[in-house]
PDB file of C-alpha atoms in Angstrom:
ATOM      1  CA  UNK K   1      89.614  86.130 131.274  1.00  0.00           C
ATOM      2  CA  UNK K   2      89.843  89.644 129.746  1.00  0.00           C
ATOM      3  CA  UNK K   3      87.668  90.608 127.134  1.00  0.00           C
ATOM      4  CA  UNK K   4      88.559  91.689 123.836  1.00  0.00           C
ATOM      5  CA  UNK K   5      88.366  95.452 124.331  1.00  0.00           C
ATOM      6  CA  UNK K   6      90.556  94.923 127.209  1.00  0.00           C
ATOM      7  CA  UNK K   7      93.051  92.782 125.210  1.00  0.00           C
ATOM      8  CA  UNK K   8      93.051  95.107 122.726  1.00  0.00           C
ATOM      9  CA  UNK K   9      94.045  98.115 124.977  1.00  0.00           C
ATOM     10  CA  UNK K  10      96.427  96.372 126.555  1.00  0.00           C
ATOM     11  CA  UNK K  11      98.303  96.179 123.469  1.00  0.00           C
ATOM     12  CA  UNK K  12      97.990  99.569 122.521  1.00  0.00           C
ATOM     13  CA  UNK K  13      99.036 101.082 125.624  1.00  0.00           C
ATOM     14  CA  UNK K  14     101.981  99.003 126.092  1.00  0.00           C
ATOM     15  CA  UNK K  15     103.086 100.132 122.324  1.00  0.00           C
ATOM     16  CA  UNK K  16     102.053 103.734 123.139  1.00  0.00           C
ATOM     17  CA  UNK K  17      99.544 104.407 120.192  1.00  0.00           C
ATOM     18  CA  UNK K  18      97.506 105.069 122.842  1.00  0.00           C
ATOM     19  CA  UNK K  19      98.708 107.796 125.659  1.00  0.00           C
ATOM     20  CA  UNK K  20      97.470 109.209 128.570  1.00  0.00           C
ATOM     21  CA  UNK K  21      97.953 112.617 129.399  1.00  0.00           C
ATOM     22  CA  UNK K  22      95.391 114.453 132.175  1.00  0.00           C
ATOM     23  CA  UNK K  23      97.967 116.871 133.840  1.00  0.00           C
ATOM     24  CA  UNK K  24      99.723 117.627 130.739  1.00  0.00           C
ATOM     25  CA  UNK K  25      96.954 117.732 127.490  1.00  0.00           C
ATOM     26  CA  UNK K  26      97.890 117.333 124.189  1.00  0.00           C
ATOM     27  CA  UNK K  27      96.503 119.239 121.748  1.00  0.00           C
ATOM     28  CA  UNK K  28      94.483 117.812 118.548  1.00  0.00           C
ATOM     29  CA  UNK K  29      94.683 119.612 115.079  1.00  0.00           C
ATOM     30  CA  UNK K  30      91.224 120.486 115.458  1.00  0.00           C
ATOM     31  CA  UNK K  31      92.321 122.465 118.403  1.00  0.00           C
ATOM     32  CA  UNK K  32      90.790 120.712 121.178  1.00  0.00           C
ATOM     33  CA  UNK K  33      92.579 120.164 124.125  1.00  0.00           C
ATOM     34  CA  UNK K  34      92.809 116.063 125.147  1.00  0.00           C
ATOM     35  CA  UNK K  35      94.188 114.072 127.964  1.00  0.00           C
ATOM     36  CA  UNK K  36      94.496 111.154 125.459  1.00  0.00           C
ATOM     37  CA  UNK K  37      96.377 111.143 122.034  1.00  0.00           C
ATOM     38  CA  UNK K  38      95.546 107.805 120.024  1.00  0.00           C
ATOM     39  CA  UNK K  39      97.815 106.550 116.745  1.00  0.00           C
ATOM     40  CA  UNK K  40      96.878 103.370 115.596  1.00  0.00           C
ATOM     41  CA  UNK K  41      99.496 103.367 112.963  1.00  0.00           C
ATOM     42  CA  UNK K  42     101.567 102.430 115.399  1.00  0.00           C
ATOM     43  CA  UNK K  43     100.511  98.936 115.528  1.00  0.00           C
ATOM     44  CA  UNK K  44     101.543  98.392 112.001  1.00  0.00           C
ATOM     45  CA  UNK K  45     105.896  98.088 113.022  1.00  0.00           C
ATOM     46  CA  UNK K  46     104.938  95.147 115.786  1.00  0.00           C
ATOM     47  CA  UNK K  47     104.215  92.481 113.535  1.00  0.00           C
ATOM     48  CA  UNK K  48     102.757  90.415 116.424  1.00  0.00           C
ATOM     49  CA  UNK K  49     100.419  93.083 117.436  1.00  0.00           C
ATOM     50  CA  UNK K  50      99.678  93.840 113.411  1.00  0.00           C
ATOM     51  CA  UNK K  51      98.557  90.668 113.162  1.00  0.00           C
ATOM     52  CA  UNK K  52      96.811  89.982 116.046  1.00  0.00           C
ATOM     53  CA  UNK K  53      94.396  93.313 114.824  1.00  0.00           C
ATOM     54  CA  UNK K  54      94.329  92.147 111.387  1.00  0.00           C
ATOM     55  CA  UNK K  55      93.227  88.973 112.588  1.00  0.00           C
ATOM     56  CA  UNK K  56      90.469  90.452 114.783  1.00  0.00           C
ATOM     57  CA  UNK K  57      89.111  92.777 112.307  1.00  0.00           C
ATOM     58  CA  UNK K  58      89.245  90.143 109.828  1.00  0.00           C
ATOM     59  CA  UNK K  59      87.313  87.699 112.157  1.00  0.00           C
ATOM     60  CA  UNK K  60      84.815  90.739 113.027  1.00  0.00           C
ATOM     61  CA  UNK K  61      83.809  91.004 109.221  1.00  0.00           C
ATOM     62  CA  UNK K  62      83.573  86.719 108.802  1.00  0.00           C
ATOM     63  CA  UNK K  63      81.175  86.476 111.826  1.00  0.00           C
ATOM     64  CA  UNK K  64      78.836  89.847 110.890  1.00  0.00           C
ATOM     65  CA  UNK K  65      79.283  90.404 107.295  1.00  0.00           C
ATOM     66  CA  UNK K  66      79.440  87.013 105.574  1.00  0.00           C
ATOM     67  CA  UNK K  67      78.167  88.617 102.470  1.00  0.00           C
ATOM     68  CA  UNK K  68      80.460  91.414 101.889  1.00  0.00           C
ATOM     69  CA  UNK K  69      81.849  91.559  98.775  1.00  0.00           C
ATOM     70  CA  UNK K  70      84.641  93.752  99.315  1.00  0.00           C
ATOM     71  CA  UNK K  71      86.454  96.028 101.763  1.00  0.00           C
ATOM     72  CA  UNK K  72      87.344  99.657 101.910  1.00  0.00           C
ATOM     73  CA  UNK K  73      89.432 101.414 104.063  1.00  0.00           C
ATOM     74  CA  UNK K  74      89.562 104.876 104.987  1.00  0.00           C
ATOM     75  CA  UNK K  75      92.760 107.543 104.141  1.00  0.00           C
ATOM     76  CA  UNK K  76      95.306 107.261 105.291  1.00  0.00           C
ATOM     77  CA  UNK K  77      95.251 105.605 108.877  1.00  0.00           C
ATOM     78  CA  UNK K  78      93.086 102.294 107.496  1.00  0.00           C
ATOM     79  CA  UNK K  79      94.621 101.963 104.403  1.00  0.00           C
ATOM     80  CA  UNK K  80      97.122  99.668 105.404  1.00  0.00           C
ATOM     81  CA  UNK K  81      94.830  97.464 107.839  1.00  0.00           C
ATOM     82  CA  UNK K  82      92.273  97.348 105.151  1.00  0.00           C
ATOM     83  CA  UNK K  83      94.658  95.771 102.715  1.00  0.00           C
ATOM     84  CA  UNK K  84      95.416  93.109 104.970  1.00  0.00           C
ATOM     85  CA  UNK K  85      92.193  92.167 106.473  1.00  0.00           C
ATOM     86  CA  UNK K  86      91.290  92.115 102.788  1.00  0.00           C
ATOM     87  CA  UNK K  87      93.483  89.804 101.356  1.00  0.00           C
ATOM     88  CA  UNK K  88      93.587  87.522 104.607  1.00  0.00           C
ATOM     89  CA  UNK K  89      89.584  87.610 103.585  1.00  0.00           C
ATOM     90  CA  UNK K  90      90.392  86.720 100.137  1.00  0.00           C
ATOM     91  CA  UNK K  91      87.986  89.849  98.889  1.00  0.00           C
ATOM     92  CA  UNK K  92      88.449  93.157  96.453  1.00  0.00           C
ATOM     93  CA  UNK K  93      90.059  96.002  98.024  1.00  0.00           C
ATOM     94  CA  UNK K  94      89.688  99.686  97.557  1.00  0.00           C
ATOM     95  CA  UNK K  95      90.810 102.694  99.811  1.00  0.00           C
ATOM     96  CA  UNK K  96      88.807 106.193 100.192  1.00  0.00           C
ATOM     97  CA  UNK K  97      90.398 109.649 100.081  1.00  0.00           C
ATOM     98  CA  UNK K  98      89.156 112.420 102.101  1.00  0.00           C
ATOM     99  CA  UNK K  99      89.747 114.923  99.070  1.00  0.00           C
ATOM    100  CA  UNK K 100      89.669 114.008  95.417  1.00  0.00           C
ATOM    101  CA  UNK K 101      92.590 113.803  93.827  1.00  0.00           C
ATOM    102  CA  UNK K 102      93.467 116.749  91.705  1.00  0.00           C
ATOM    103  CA  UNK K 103      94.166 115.756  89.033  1.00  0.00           C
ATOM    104  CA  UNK K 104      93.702 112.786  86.656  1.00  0.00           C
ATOM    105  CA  UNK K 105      90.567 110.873  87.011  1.00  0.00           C
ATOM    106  CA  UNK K 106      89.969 113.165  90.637  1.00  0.00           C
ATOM    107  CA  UNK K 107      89.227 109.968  91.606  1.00  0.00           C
ATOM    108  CA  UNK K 108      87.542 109.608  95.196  1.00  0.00           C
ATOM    109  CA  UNK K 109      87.787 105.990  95.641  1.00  0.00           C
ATOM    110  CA  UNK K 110      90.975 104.376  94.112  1.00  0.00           C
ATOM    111  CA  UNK K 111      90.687 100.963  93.448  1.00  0.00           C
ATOM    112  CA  UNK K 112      87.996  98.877  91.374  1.00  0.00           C
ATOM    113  CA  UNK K 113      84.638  98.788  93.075  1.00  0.00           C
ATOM    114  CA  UNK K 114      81.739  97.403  91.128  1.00  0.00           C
ATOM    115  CA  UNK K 115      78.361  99.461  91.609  1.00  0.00           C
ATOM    116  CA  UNK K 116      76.230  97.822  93.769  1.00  0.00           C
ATOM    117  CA  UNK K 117      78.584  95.489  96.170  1.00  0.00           C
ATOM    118  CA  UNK K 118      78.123  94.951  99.315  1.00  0.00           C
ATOM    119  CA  UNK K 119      81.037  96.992 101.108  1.00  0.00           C
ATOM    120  CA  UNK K 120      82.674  97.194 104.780  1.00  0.00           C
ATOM    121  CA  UNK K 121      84.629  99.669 105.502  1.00  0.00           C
ATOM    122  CA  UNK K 122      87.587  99.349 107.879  1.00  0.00           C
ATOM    123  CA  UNK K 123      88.804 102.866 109.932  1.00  0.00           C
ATOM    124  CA  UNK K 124      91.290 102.832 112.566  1.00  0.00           C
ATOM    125  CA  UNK K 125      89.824 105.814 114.775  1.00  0.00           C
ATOM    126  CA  UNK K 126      86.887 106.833 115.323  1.00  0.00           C
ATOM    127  CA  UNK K 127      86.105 110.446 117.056  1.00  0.00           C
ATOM    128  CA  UNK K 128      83.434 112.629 116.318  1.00  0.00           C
ATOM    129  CA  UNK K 129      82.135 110.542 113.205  1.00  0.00           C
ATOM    130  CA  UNK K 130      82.765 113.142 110.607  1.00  0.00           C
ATOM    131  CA  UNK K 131      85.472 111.585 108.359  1.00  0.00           C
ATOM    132  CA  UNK K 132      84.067 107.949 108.571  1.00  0.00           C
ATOM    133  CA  UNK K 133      80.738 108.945 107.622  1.00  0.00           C
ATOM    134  CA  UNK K 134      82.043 110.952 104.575  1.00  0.00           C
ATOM    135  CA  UNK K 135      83.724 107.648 103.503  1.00  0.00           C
ATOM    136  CA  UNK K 136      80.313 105.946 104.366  1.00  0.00           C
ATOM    137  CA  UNK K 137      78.702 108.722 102.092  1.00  0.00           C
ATOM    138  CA  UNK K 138      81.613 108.613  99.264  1.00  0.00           C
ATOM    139  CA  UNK K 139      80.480 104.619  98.752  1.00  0.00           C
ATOM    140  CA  UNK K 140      76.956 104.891  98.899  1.00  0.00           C
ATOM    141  CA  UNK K 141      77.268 107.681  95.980  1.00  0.00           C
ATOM    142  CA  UNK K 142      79.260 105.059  93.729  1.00  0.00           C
ATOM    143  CA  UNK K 143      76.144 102.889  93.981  1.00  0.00           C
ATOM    144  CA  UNK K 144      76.997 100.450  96.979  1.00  0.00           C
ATOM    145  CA  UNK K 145      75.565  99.365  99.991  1.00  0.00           C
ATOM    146  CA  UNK K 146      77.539  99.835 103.187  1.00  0.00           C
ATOM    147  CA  UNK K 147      76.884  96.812 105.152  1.00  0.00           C
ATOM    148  CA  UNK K 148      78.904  98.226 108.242  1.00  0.00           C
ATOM    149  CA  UNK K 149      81.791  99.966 109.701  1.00  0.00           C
ATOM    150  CA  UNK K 150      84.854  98.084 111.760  1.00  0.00           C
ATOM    151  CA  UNK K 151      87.408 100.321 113.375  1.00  0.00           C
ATOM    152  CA  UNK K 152      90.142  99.863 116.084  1.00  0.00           C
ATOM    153  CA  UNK K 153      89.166 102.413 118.342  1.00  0.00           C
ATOM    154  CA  UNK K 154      86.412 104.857 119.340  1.00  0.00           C
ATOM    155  CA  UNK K 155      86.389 106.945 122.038  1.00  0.00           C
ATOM    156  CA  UNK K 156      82.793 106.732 122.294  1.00  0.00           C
ATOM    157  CA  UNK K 157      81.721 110.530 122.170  1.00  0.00           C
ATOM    158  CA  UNK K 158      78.133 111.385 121.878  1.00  0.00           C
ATOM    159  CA  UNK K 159      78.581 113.339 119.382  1.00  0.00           C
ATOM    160  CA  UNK K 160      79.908 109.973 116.876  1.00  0.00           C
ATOM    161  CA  UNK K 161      77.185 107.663 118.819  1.00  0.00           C
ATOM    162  CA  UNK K 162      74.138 109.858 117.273  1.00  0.00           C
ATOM    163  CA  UNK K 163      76.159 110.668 114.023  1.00  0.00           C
ATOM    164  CA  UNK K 164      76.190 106.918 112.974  1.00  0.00           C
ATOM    165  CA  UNK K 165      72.378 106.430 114.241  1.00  0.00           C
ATOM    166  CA  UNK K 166      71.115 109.263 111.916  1.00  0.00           C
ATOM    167  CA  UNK K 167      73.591 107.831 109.109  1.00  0.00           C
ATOM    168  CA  UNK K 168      72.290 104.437 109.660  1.00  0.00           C
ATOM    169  CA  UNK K 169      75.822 102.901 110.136  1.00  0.00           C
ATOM    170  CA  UNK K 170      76.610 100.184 112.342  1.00  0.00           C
ATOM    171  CA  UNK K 171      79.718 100.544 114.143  1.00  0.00           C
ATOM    172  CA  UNK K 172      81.635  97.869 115.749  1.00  0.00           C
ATOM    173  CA  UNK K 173      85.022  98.417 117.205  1.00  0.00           C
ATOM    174  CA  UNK K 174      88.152  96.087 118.773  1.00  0.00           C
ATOM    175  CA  UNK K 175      88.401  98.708 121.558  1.00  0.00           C
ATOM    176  CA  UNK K 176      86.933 101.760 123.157  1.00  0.00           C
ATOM    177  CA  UNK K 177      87.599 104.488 125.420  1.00  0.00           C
ATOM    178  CA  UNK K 178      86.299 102.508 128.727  1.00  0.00           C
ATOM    179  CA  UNK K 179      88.653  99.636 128.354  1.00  0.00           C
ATOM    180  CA  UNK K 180      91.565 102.041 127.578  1.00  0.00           C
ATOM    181  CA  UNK K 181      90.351 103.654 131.439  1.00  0.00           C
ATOM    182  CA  UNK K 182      90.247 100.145 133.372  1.00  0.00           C
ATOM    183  CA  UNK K 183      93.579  98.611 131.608  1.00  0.00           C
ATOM    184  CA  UNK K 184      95.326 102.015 132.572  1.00  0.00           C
ATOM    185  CA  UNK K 185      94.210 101.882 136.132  1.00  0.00           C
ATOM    186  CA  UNK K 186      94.713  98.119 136.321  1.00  0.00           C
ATOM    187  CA  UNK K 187      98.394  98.884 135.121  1.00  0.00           C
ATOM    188  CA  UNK K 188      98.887 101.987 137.700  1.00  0.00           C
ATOM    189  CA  UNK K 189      99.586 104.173 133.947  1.00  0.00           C
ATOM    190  CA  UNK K 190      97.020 106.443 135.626  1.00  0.00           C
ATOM    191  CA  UNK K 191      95.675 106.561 139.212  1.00  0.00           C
ATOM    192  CA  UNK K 192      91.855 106.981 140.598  1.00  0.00           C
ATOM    193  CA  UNK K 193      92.404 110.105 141.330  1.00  0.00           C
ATOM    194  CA  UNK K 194      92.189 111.349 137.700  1.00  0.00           C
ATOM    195  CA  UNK K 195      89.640 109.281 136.120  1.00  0.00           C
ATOM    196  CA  UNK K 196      86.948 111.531 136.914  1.00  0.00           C
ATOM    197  CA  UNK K 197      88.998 114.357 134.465  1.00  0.00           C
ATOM    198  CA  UNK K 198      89.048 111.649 131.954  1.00  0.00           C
ATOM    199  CA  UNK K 199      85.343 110.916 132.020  1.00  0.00           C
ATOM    200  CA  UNK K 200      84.664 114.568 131.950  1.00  0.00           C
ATOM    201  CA  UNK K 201      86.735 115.443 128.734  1.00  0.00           C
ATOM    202  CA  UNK K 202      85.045 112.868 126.923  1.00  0.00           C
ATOM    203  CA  UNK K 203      81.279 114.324 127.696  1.00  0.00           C
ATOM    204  CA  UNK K 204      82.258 117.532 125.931  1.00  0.00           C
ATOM    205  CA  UNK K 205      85.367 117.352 124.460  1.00  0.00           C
ATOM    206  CA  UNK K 206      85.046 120.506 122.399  1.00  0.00           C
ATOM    207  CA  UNK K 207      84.849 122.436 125.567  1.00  0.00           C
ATOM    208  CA  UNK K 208      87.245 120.632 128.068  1.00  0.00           C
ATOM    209  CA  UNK K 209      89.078 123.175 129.893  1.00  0.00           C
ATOM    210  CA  UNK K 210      91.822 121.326 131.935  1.00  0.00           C
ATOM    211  CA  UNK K 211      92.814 124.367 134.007  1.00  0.00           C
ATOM    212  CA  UNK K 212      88.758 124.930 134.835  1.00  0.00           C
TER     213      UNK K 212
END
């Protein structure tokens, strides 16, 4: 029986929010070169698929979070997952910008949060930490307590692994990098040959040279 991450992957590959790229990289906005590209917002037009995540992340929060008191979800990917694992949960909802707004209130979190709940916040993709974490930070300076973090995807990079240690944050995710690798090979979308490239980007993916 495949596991979660597995089931998880399966789905994403087959809707392409997740593609696989080694000969031909794409390149991120950060300008890193990647033999992966990864949109979960994808998910949200295949209303089995939506559902299926919703229902996971949903079931995620029940079985480690029973005392949340509301959920948050990250600009702009999570906003829309957030909202439904939130009112399939029956609890307050609230998203986080990565900016103030500029006018009006310059609010940071829209929504009504009430100092001192008990939040989890729902991301779609994780990668090097930095944008969760600021919406881990952004709560914690309204006056709540972040209970935990539930995303989609990771793709498991050091650099995120130590970044939610030092922050304290615990991190659980439907699917990873890994299962991505062994659903691809399982459905010949890649070959043996070029795992080992896709291993290597992911130990240094700042300084992955394709052509090296």
């Amino acid at each position: 029986m495949k596991t979660l991450e597995r089931l998880v992957a399966e789905r994403l590959l087959k809707i392409k929010a997740v593609k696989l790229q080694p000969a031909n990289p794409f390149t991120w906005a950060s300008g890193w070169k990647s033999p992966i590209y990864n949109d979960n917002r994808k998910t949200l037009s295949y209303p089995e698929i939506r559902s299926f995540i919703k229902l996971e992340l949903a079931r995620t929060i029940s079985e480690k979070y029973e005392n949340a008191d509301a959920i948050a979800g990250v600009a702009t990917g999570a906003i829309a997952q957030g909202a439904l694992v939130a009112d399939l949960l029956g609890l307050p909802f609230v998203y986080i910008r990565s900016t103030p707004k500029d006018h009006g209130l310059e609010n940071l979190i829209e929504g009504e949060l009430k100092p001192g709940s008990k939040v989890v916040i729902v991301e779609d993709l994780v990668s090097t930490g930095g944008s969760s974490l600021k919406a881990v930070q952004a709560v914690r300076n309204f006056g709540c307590d972040v209970v935990g973090m539930v995303a989609i995807f990771t793709y498991g990079f050091p650099v995120a692994v130590e970044a939610f240690k030092e922050a304290k944050v615990t991190l659980t995710t439907l699917s990873n990098y890994d299962a991505v690798l062994e659903e691809a090979l399982r459905t010949n979308y890649i070959d043996q040959s070029e795992i080992a490239v896709l291993q290597e980007w992911r130990k240094n993916p700042a300084n992955w040279n394709p052509e090296a």
